[in-house]
XYZ file of C-alpha atoms in Angstrom:
679
model
C -11.570 29.307 22.679
C -9.244 30.363 25.476
C -6.479 32.917 25.552
C -3.029 31.791 26.708
C 0.400 33.383 26.680
C 3.388 31.558 25.215
C 6.751 33.284 25.604
C 4.913 36.532 26.445
C 2.765 36.431 23.281
C -1.010 36.038 23.404
C -2.705 33.241 21.446
C -6.348 32.219 21.129
C -6.454 28.427 21.053
C -9.137 25.757 21.146
C -10.289 24.807 24.639
C -9.381 21.246 25.650
C -6.126 20.889 23.738
C -2.806 20.334 25.480
C 0.022 22.815 25.919
C 2.227 21.018 23.389
C -0.559 21.273 20.799
C -1.005 24.964 21.577
C 2.722 25.516 21.103
C 2.573 23.773 17.725
C -0.318 26.073 16.798
C 1.929 29.002 17.689
C 4.724 27.629 15.522
C 6.933 26.651 18.465
C 8.490 23.196 18.345
C 8.617 21.349 21.632
C 11.013 18.373 21.825
C 9.309 15.068 22.551
C 9.817 11.305 22.444
C 6.752 9.607 23.860
C 4.139 12.068 22.575
C 2.453 11.339 19.248
C -0.665 13.115 18.016
C -2.351 9.855 16.928
C -1.686 7.979 20.188
C -2.867 8.334 23.765
C -0.838 10.491 26.137
C 1.755 8.587 28.162
C 3.946 11.318 29.674
C 6.894 8.930 29.934
C 9.894 10.747 28.548
C 9.502 14.227 30.201
C 11.390 15.799 27.318
C 8.525 18.158 26.554
C 8.883 20.063 29.863
C 7.863 23.736 29.889
C 7.683 26.377 32.589
C 4.233 27.424 33.769
C 3.468 30.458 35.914
C 2.761 29.694 39.595
C 4.363 26.244 39.281
C 7.572 25.605 41.203
C 8.681 22.896 38.802
C 8.443 22.343 35.051
C 5.364 20.546 33.694
C 4.963 17.981 30.911
C 3.342 19.929 28.074
C 1.924 16.784 26.435
C -0.280 16.022 29.464
C -1.219 19.541 30.586
C -4.477 20.964 29.147
C -4.641 24.665 28.401
C -6.581 27.022 30.644
C -7.696 30.632 30.354
C -4.865 33.072 31.054
C -2.182 30.358 31.286
C 1.361 31.705 30.910
C 3.914 29.348 29.403
C 7.637 29.730 28.796
C 9.314 27.283 26.423
C 12.956 28.394 26.452
C 13.536 29.718 29.981
C 16.591 28.817 32.033
C 14.482 26.352 34.067
C 13.194 24.637 30.922
C 16.601 24.284 29.266
C 18.153 22.940 32.462
C 15.312 20.433 32.942
C 15.531 19.166 29.338
C 19.294 18.778 29.603
C 18.795 16.758 32.791
C 16.255 14.498 31.042
C 18.594 14.039 28.093
C 21.455 13.093 30.409
C 19.310 10.387 32.008
C 18.189 9.074 28.599
C 21.782 8.753 27.421
C 23.043 6.981 30.565
C 22.403 3.500 29.170
C 22.286 4.362 25.480
C 24.994 2.679 23.410
C 27.372 4.880 21.445
C 26.614 3.177 18.117
C 25.265 6.047 16.004
C 27.742 5.312 13.168
C 26.261 1.842 12.603
C 22.657 2.515 13.604
C 20.084 2.446 10.797
C 18.233 5.280 12.511
C 21.202 7.589 11.980
C 20.197 10.732 10.150
C 16.508 10.211 11.021
C 16.841 9.806 14.796
C 14.873 12.042 17.166
C 17.243 11.207 20.001
C 20.205 12.188 17.859
C 18.593 15.508 16.957
C 17.598 16.371 20.518
C 21.001 15.333 21.859
C 22.534 17.942 19.559
C 20.342 20.575 21.203
C 20.294 19.444 24.840
C 23.050 16.854 25.216
C 26.501 17.344 26.712
C 29.842 16.239 25.444
C 30.653 14.216 28.559
C 28.760 11.897 30.908
C 28.879 11.978 34.687
C 27.628 8.420 34.870
C 30.347 5.944 35.878
C 28.286 2.908 36.865
C 27.880 -0.130 34.614
C 25.542 0.354 31.711
C 22.373 -1.687 31.306
C 22.201 -4.230 28.494
C 18.933 -5.694 27.244
C 18.599 -8.827 25.179
C 17.222 -8.256 21.681
C 13.789 -9.688 20.901
C 12.728 -11.772 17.930
C 9.714 -9.930 16.506
C 9.651 -11.801 13.213
C 11.072 -11.287 9.706
C 10.139 -7.601 9.459
C 11.360 -5.825 12.591
C 14.937 -5.787 13.818
C 15.390 -5.037 17.529
C 18.234 -3.368 19.435
C 16.561 -3.100 22.806
C 19.500 -1.569 24.646
C 18.706 1.596 22.675
C 15.091 1.624 23.929
C 14.087 4.694 26.009
C 10.669 3.279 27.083
C 8.580 5.841 25.247
C 5.948 3.055 24.712
C 4.912 4.385 21.291
C 5.118 0.876 19.861
C 2.977 -0.548 22.668
C 0.303 2.119 22.316
C 0.181 1.754 18.555
C -0.254 -2.011 18.834
C -3.057 -1.653 21.361
C -4.885 1.421 20.070
C -4.426 1.521 16.295
C -3.635 -2.038 15.229
C -5.872 -3.693 17.830
C -3.227 -6.177 18.922
C -3.804 -5.727 22.643
C -2.125 -8.822 24.059
C 1.093 -9.242 22.103
C 3.402 -6.303 22.863
C 3.855 -4.587 26.211
C 6.164 -3.507 29.017
C 7.367 -5.696 31.847
C 9.439 -4.792 34.918
C 9.822 -1.455 36.695
C 12.282 1.392 36.637
C 15.640 0.521 35.132
C 14.483 -3.078 34.674
C 11.602 -2.105 32.374
C 11.629 -3.905 29.029
C 9.446 -3.658 25.950
C 8.753 -7.198 24.825
C 6.246 -9.706 23.549
C 4.784 -11.387 26.587
C 5.045 -14.942 25.237
C 8.193 -14.498 23.151
C 6.142 -14.411 19.949
C 6.596 -12.512 16.720
C 4.439 -9.492 15.942
C 2.062 -10.936 13.391
C -0.529 -8.211 12.798
C -0.916 -6.614 9.363
C 0.381 -3.145 10.334
C 3.320 -4.092 12.552
C 5.878 -2.235 10.433
C 4.521 1.136 11.563
C 6.307 0.736 14.905
C 9.562 1.236 12.961
C 8.484 4.754 11.978
C 7.139 5.474 15.467
C 10.316 4.476 17.304
C 12.179 7.752 18.073
C 15.476 5.903 18.526
C 17.057 2.902 16.796
C 15.478 0.242 19.010
C 13.086 -0.940 16.273
C 14.362 -0.860 12.715
C 13.516 -2.514 9.418
C 15.095 -5.956 9.148
C 15.078 -6.063 5.293
C 16.565 -2.545 5.163
C 19.248 -3.166 7.808
C 22.705 -1.889 6.747
C 21.520 -1.231 3.197
C 21.782 2.547 2.829
C 21.820 5.888 4.579
C 18.807 8.209 4.244
C 20.783 11.003 2.601
C 21.812 8.635 -0.202
C 18.264 7.892 -1.278
C 16.062 9.369 -3.962
C 12.637 10.047 -2.440
C 9.513 9.818 -4.617
C 5.965 10.459 -3.429
C 3.398 8.103 -4.921
C 0.487 5.807 -3.983
C 0.193 2.189 -2.922
C -1.323 -0.269 -5.418
C -1.224 -3.461 -3.340
C -4.812 -2.846 -2.221
C -7.669 -0.550 -3.181
C -7.230 1.985 -0.360
C -4.706 4.093 -2.282
C -2.489 4.945 0.677
C -0.087 7.842 0.205
C 3.491 6.571 0.378
C 7.072 7.595 -0.246
C 9.394 5.239 -2.077
C 13.118 5.578 -1.420
C 15.383 4.262 -4.141
C 19.069 4.187 -5.047
C 20.539 3.435 -8.463
C 17.187 2.320 -9.882
C 16.651 -0.093 -6.984
C 13.810 0.349 -4.502
C 15.162 0.057 -0.964
C 12.240 0.976 1.268
C 8.658 2.255 1.366
C 7.418 4.723 3.988
C 3.993 6.243 4.691
C 3.141 9.791 3.742
C 0.621 11.649 5.884
C -2.819 11.796 4.284
C -5.591 12.506 6.772
C -8.335 11.612 4.286
C -7.060 8.134 3.491
C -4.332 6.456 5.553
C -3.475 9.057 8.236
C 0.220 8.167 8.564
C 0.046 4.356 8.527
C 0.551 1.679 5.877
C 0.151 -2.078 5.870
C 3.081 -4.470 6.016
C 2.442 -5.612 2.462
C 2.648 -2.021 1.248
C 5.862 -1.475 3.182
C 7.765 -4.682 2.447
C 6.507 -6.336 -0.762
C 8.673 -4.069 -2.933
C 11.433 -6.651 -3.342
C 9.059 -8.775 -5.426
C 9.239 -6.178 -8.220
C 12.698 -7.363 -9.277
C 12.124 -11.112 -8.934
C 10.872 -13.404 -11.712
C 10.539 -10.536 -14.191
C 9.575 -11.181 -17.786
C 12.128 -9.297 -19.877
C 11.654 -10.749 -23.363
C 9.064 -12.277 -25.664
C 8.402 -16.011 -25.827
C 6.432 -18.316 -28.115
C 5.540 -21.928 -27.344
C 6.660 -24.261 -30.137
C 5.111 -27.501 -31.389
C 6.964 -29.462 -28.700
C 5.342 -27.401 -25.959
C 8.519 -25.506 -25.036
C 8.765 -21.748 -24.703
C 11.389 -20.297 -27.010
C 12.629 -16.722 -27.152
C 11.227 -14.685 -30.022
C 11.602 -11.136 -31.315
C 8.923 -8.572 -30.610
C 8.349 -8.112 -34.330
C 7.562 -11.800 -34.821
C 5.381 -11.852 -31.714
C 3.309 -8.955 -33.057
C 2.939 -10.786 -36.369
C 1.865 -13.959 -34.545
C -0.801 -12.063 -32.572
C -1.981 -10.340 -35.752
C -2.275 -13.692 -37.534
C -4.204 -15.370 -34.726
C -6.605 -12.488 -34.116
C -7.202 -11.890 -37.832
C -8.125 -15.511 -38.429
C -10.486 -15.844 -35.481
C -14.010 -14.505 -35.200
C -14.322 -11.710 -32.576
C -16.987 -13.770 -30.797
C -14.368 -16.496 -30.218
C -11.901 -14.122 -28.561
C -11.922 -13.156 -24.868
C -9.764 -10.784 -22.838
C -9.108 -10.155 -19.148
C -7.170 -7.402 -17.385
C -5.354 -7.766 -14.075
C -6.174 -6.363 -10.668
C -3.323 -3.850 -10.449
C -3.424 -2.247 -13.891
C -3.490 1.526 -14.356
C -6.313 3.267 -16.195
C -4.171 4.211 -19.192
C -3.257 0.593 -19.893
C -6.870 -0.529 -19.561
C -8.183 2.292 -21.764
C -5.714 1.614 -24.578
C -6.464 -2.122 -24.456
C -10.224 -1.538 -24.451
C -10.014 0.803 -27.438
C -8.021 -1.839 -29.332
C -10.557 -4.566 -28.554
C -13.535 -2.339 -29.393
C -12.065 -1.481 -32.800
C -11.654 -5.193 -33.545
C -15.271 -5.816 -32.548
C -14.289 -7.981 -29.559
C -16.959 -7.732 -26.861
C -16.019 -10.583 -24.528
C -13.771 -8.794 -22.038
C -13.882 -8.206 -18.300
C -11.841 -6.910 -15.369
C -13.418 -9.244 -12.797
C -11.431 -12.423 -12.516
C -13.542 -13.291 -9.471
C -16.973 -12.616 -11.055
C -17.678 -9.911 -8.502
C -21.210 -8.520 -8.613
C -21.978 -4.935 -9.567
C -24.710 -3.033 -11.360
C -23.656 -1.680 -14.753
C -23.945 2.097 -15.141
C -24.621 2.519 -11.398
C -21.346 3.619 -9.863
C -22.561 3.487 -6.282
C -22.718 -0.314 -6.563
C -18.943 -0.750 -6.615
C -17.383 2.110 -4.624
C -16.997 3.129 -0.976
C -19.634 5.866 -0.998
C -19.190 7.172 2.558
C -15.469 7.831 1.868
C -12.767 6.595 4.222
C -12.840 9.749 6.311
C -16.615 9.353 6.602
C -15.992 6.397 8.929
C -15.025 8.951 11.595
C -18.513 10.510 11.388
C -20.503 7.268 11.337
C -22.575 6.082 14.291
C -23.139 2.421 13.317
C -21.384 -0.152 11.167
C -22.562 -3.293 9.365
C -19.960 -5.642 7.872
C -21.160 -8.201 5.347
C -18.774 -10.862 4.073
C -15.540 -9.032 4.747
C -12.477 -9.832 6.808
C -11.625 -6.156 6.696
C -8.574 -6.612 8.906
C -6.839 -8.478 6.058
C -8.605 -6.955 3.060
C -8.031 -3.329 4.062
C -6.004 -2.959 7.297
C -6.092 0.838 7.044
C -9.903 0.845 7.043
C -9.977 -1.674 9.861
C -7.797 0.545 12.050
C -10.042 3.506 11.244
C -13.150 1.601 12.296
C -11.327 0.562 15.469
C -10.523 4.199 16.266
C -14.155 5.140 15.772
C -15.230 2.252 18.015
C -12.763 3.191 20.778
C -13.978 6.789 20.761
C -17.406 5.622 22.008
C -17.352 1.861 22.685
C -20.712 1.844 24.474
C -22.691 3.634 21.779
C -20.941 2.626 18.540
C -22.356 -0.744 17.470
C -20.704 -2.958 14.857
C -22.673 -5.862 13.331
C -21.048 -8.622 11.297
C -22.325 -11.203 8.815
C -19.417 -13.605 8.556
C -17.289 -15.038 11.341
C -13.891 -13.356 11.090
C -11.182 -12.511 13.598
C -11.383 -8.711 13.643
C -9.610 -6.126 15.801
C -12.739 -4.674 17.402
C -15.814 -6.038 19.132
C -18.756 -6.983 16.910
C -22.316 -8.209 17.253
C -22.072 -11.467 15.313
C -25.342 -12.186 13.500
C -24.315 -15.332 11.639
C -21.963 -16.736 9.051
C -24.323 -17.199 6.087
C -26.196 -14.792 3.845
C -29.531 -15.887 5.320
C -28.335 -14.309 8.580
C -29.148 -10.943 7.004
C -32.774 -11.559 7.975
C -31.740 -11.058 11.599
C -31.335 -7.368 10.834
C -35.113 -7.098 10.993
C -35.316 -8.549 14.485
C -36.451 -5.882 16.909
C -33.334 -5.986 19.124
C -31.181 -5.232 16.075
C -33.606 -3.126 14.062
C -33.866 -0.517 16.828
C -30.176 0.323 16.482
C -30.529 0.943 12.757
C -33.661 3.061 13.117
C -31.918 5.288 15.645
C -28.811 5.621 13.496
C -28.346 8.867 11.556
C -25.058 8.026 9.842
C -24.758 4.246 9.428
C -22.167 2.630 7.192
C -22.806 -0.658 5.410
C -19.663 -2.374 4.100
C -20.204 -5.236 1.657
C -16.997 -7.164 1.093
C -15.971 -9.234 -1.891
C -16.653 -12.320 0.191
C -20.316 -11.397 -0.302
C -20.040 -9.952 -3.814
C -18.328 -12.997 -5.345
C -21.030 -15.537 -4.443
C -23.869 -17.018 -6.470
C -26.348 -15.117 -4.275
C -24.395 -11.847 -4.467
C -27.241 -9.982 -6.205
C -29.682 -11.035 -3.481
C -27.269 -9.984 -0.727
C -26.661 -6.629 -2.381
C -30.339 -5.869 -3.006
C -31.422 -6.995 0.454
C -28.826 -4.761 2.126
C -29.658 -1.853 -0.177
C -33.399 -2.088 0.456
C -32.832 -2.416 4.194
C -30.486 0.582 4.148
C -32.894 2.790 2.202
C -35.885 1.731 4.267
C -34.252 2.665 7.563
C -32.099 5.611 6.526
C -33.326 8.870 8.011
C -30.631 11.216 6.702
C -30.857 12.005 2.954
C -27.543 13.921 3.084
C -25.622 10.822 4.157
C -24.501 8.031 1.826
C -23.083 5.184 3.880
C -23.745 2.273 1.536
C -20.325 0.896 0.632
C -18.787 -1.894 -1.393
C -15.248 -2.772 -0.311
C -12.968 -3.398 -3.267
C -9.682 -5.151 -2.540
C -7.731 -4.531 -5.759
C -6.256 -1.219 -6.894
C -7.229 -1.500 -10.553
C -10.826 -2.660 -10.157
C -12.712 0.653 -9.728
C -10.804 2.313 -12.574
C -11.515 -0.622 -14.895
C -15.239 -0.535 -14.092
C -15.291 3.250 -14.578
C -13.769 2.712 -18.019
C -16.423 0.133 -18.845
C -14.092 -2.847 -19.162
C -16.823 -5.463 -18.965
C -19.152 -7.183 -21.403
C -22.139 -4.854 -21.541
C -24.274 -7.150 -23.719
C -23.905 -10.272 -21.598
C -23.209 -8.870 -18.144
C -25.255 -11.579 -16.443
C -23.146 -14.345 -17.979
C -19.893 -15.268 -16.303
C -17.012 -14.725 -18.697
C -14.738 -16.832 -16.504
C -17.124 -19.782 -16.695
C -17.295 -19.453 -20.470
C -13.488 -19.462 -20.612
C -13.333 -22.653 -18.537
C -16.030 -24.222 -20.723
C -13.836 -23.713 -23.781
C -16.088 -21.258 -25.630
C -13.169 -19.125 -26.807
C -10.336 -20.016 -29.158
C -8.116 -17.131 -28.042
C -7.696 -15.690 -24.538
C -5.736 -12.440 -24.152
C -4.578 -11.847 -20.571
C -3.177 -8.439 -19.728
C -1.475 -8.946 -16.369
C -4.393 -11.190 -15.326
C -2.906 -13.713 -12.908
C -5.756 -14.681 -10.587
C -7.757 -17.254 -12.562
C -7.421 -21.029 -12.380
C -5.146 -21.753 -15.316
C -5.576 -25.504 -14.976
C -9.218 -25.116 -15.982
C -8.412 -23.406 -19.269
C -8.818 -25.983 -22.077
C -5.651 -26.975 -23.926
C -7.205 -25.964 -27.237
C -7.444 -22.318 -26.110
C -4.586 -20.168 -27.385
C -3.463 -18.053 -24.414
C -1.664 -14.732 -24.865
C -0.115 -13.384 -21.676
C 0.960 -9.757 -21.487
C 2.483 -9.085 -18.068
C 5.515 -8.224 -15.978
C 6.058 -11.252 -13.736
C 6.580 -14.916 -14.403
C 3.713 -16.154 -12.300
C 1.294 -19.047 -12.816
C 0.054 -17.612 -16.113
C 3.431 -18.166 -17.763
C 3.152 -21.918 -17.289
C -0.011 -21.996 -19.399
C 0.627 -19.205 -21.891
C 1.315 -19.953 -25.545
C 2.664 -16.481 -26.210
C 4.314 -14.141 -23.696
C 4.872 -10.386 -23.941
C 6.785 -8.394 -21.299
C 5.454 -5.121 -19.932
C 6.588 -2.475 -17.476
C 5.613 -2.746 -13.814
C 3.625 -0.064 -11.949
C 6.818 1.417 -10.450
C 8.265 1.881 -13.941
C 5.592 4.194 -15.312
C 3.226 6.949 -14.341
C -0.415 5.960 -14.178
C -3.836 6.879 -12.857
C -5.554 4.596 -10.357
C -8.995 4.994 -8.816
C -9.175 3.933 -5.188
C -12.152 2.273 -3.508
C -13.748 5.665 -2.790
C -13.766 6.483 -6.510
C -10.896 8.962 -6.007
C -8.497 9.246 -9.019
C -4.842 9.176 -7.937
C -1.532 9.325 -9.782
C 1.139 6.690 -9.300
C 4.625 8.065 -9.977
C 7.414 6.506 -11.993
C 10.189 5.367 -9.653
C 12.600 3.711 -12.051
C 13.083 3.050 -15.745
C 11.581 -0.083 -17.322
C 13.766 -3.077 -18.037
C 15.783 -2.925 -21.234
C 13.725 -3.625 -24.374
C 10.480 -3.695 -22.326
C 7.659 -1.413 -23.488
C 4.780 0.082 -21.612
C 1.582 -1.841 -22.303
C -0.017 0.996 -24.293
C 3.069 1.271 -26.504
C 2.867 -2.408 -27.409
C -0.870 -2.112 -28.114
C -0.020 0.887 -30.303
C 2.336 -1.225 -32.442
C -0.321 -3.917 -32.709
C -2.960 -1.346 -33.707
C -0.772 -0.036 -36.556
C -0.489 -3.533 -38.011
C -4.306 -3.785 -37.960
C -4.582 -0.257 -39.443
C -6.500 0.878 -36.351
C -6.499 4.268 -34.648
C -3.634 4.562 -32.196
C -2.164 7.184 -29.839
C 0.509 9.662 -30.872
C 1.838 9.971 -27.318
C 1.070 9.236 -23.694
C -0.489 12.685 -23.318
C -2.673 11.995 -26.356
C -3.848 8.773 -24.692
C -4.770 10.643 -21.522
C -6.584 13.404 -23.371
C -8.744 10.879 -25.231
C -9.404 9.002 -22.000
C -10.488 12.217 -20.265
C -12.845 13.077 -23.134
C -14.921 9.991 -22.398
C -14.243 9.807 -18.647
C -13.661 13.370 -17.483
C -13.763 12.510 -13.763
C -10.466 10.608 -14.120
C -8.712 13.909 -14.726
C -9.918 15.377 -11.430
C -7.086 13.995 -9.329
C -7.931 13.455 -5.631
C -11.525 14.540 -6.162
C -14.400 12.191 -5.363
C -17.343 12.189 -7.734
C -20.648 11.845 -5.875
C -22.578 8.719 -6.787
C -26.319 8.674 -6.347
C -28.003 5.570 -4.935
C -30.725 4.185 -7.162
C -33.445 2.276 -5.373
C -33.734 -1.327 -6.411
C -36.657 -3.522 -5.431
C -36.795 -7.266 -5.183
C -39.608 -9.121 -3.528
C -38.013 -12.517 -3.013
C -34.461 -13.241 -1.951
C -32.706 -16.544 -2.404
C -29.894 -16.927 0.095
C -27.288 -19.649 0.266
C -26.375 -21.590 3.407
C -22.727 -21.427 2.381
C -20.441 -19.746 4.939
C -19.140 -16.273 4.143
C -15.452 -16.369 3.282
C -12.975 -13.613 2.553
C -11.679 -13.323 -1.002
C -8.172 -13.025 0.462
C -6.852 -16.219 2.023
C -3.237 -15.082 2.379
C -2.770 -11.404 3.187
C 0.897 -11.477 2.239
C 0.419 -12.932 -1.257
C -2.393 -11.390 -3.276
C -0.790 -10.608 -6.643
C 2.136 -11.523 -8.869
C 4.500 -9.030 -7.190
C 3.808 -10.042 -3.584
C 3.908 -13.732 -4.527
C 7.449 -13.177 -5.830
C 8.580 -11.241 -2.768
C 11.078 -13.071 -0.543
C 10.027 -10.911 2.413
C 6.359 -11.744 1.939
C 7.256 -15.425 1.624
C 8.977 -15.278 5.015
C 5.935 -13.534 6.503
C 3.600 -16.099 5.018
C 5.623 -18.955 6.489
C 5.958 -17.262 9.890
C 2.508 -15.777 10.377
C -0.089 -17.550 8.277
C -2.552 -19.567 10.306
C -5.783 -21.162 9.305
C -7.847 -18.393 7.724
C -11.592 -18.322 7.681
């Protein structure tokens, strides 16, 4: 600690921090444009100037480290004059278009101009004009507004790992921020540059001229488009979602979100199922009342043996929906149900086998990383950026090994593309790194867990991890889930406990079941379902399932209800209700309640009653934002049978992974513009 003086007051601050950080510690706000706490220091804008004792000119507080006895003044006559001079220079070429700028009301330049700007300009020369750039379907550019803070460039290089696409060309007044080869920005986190831009140079193209920030209702919630559980804020107006922004959460997503999280919201309103349908004898879907639909389900289920009935739940369902559905099936004696449409491997009753045990924040403390069968850049961009940050902090000592040939945003030691490549871990040149490691993280992706040899891959990695782990207080053995509803469903036990080794999906394709009940399950191959199977689809979007379904029931979407999700760490989170459900559309548990009454089964008196009963059996779900520790159980296997099949990611198209994103016009544009051949 060092003692410094800020505006004649003494403060003890951490040695090594900058003056601007020390001022923030003291509760003093220093204006800035280029400085950002998550990015490297650029010192471009000079707006953060302060006066320092024994210095004949003001200094940039973002680039000046503190020193013992340093005396700083933040509001002296010299400081105010210097900041006003900087502001005058920044506004020389800036267009006077605040009334039509989407940044209006949220603009740092606008705010600082109110404090340090003048009502007139002394500049009489011709203003500079810069041609707008085409950065793709997500980002709108107005480059004449750019003040060259380079936040967007530094984010692309340092956080996103896109080092060659965005940069600055020219010098002085001729400097331009641009893509070097006139290409679009096609990385999975590009939308974050919109939030980082302190002026209106980079704005949201889908949001352009839609609304003003003060008109919007702001709701804090979580993202359900992947399993990370990023904290977000959804802005809506008149029951319509207009934009999604990140909310700072140091333990999960820092202050970033993926492009799918940010822009897929428009898919919520497209292709919605808003009424019940029944397929007639001619094979056509006809509209039917909910009462008759319930009677039809009751008739079919009552006249079919439980062993001939199967059920699947979707990848983005909340815990309450899954719990109510499971209770209904259990009371009917139906045991053939599962939440894994991809047949992902896990060990029943052993929670460590399907969660991210090290936690997301634990990546920062790790000293080695092994990736097995995961294109983490597409499956979990937030985790990928976190690993990149850890790698950049010590690139010479932090080693990353990869089984599977994927285009990642950090350097890796590629061991091979097949599961048999795992044997290379025991080679001396590689083994030495693992033996020296005190906090390694193993990340097994669904590309490894959805294979025929998944159990062998899992057990081999687990045995290798336990054999070489030297720190009993560290749990770095992780399974990377890619869907928001998967961990919660497994926690609730939504899988066939008696026949866990048998693939339910394969049995469905083989025609073993007469009735198949799909609750928002959209990711199976519907063409393989035999025609004789009676398919009930209970969901919110008219996706591929609707084409095959014999009976269709509408349900509310995740933005239309409150629900608990469990992220990949095993952390329970609450998703907030943003808007009301569509007219005459029930929540899934309410429909199951009506069905239960017809069967004379136990139902729920209210939503709170449902939650209370769920917490009785699964108490950890009520501990919101708390991670339940999962112990690793040692598993031995002498022989391993590996496949020569190449490791592939379970996500082929980042922009279209569920029924909502597949119905998003914005995601469709991204898919057409950005999708290349994916390994």
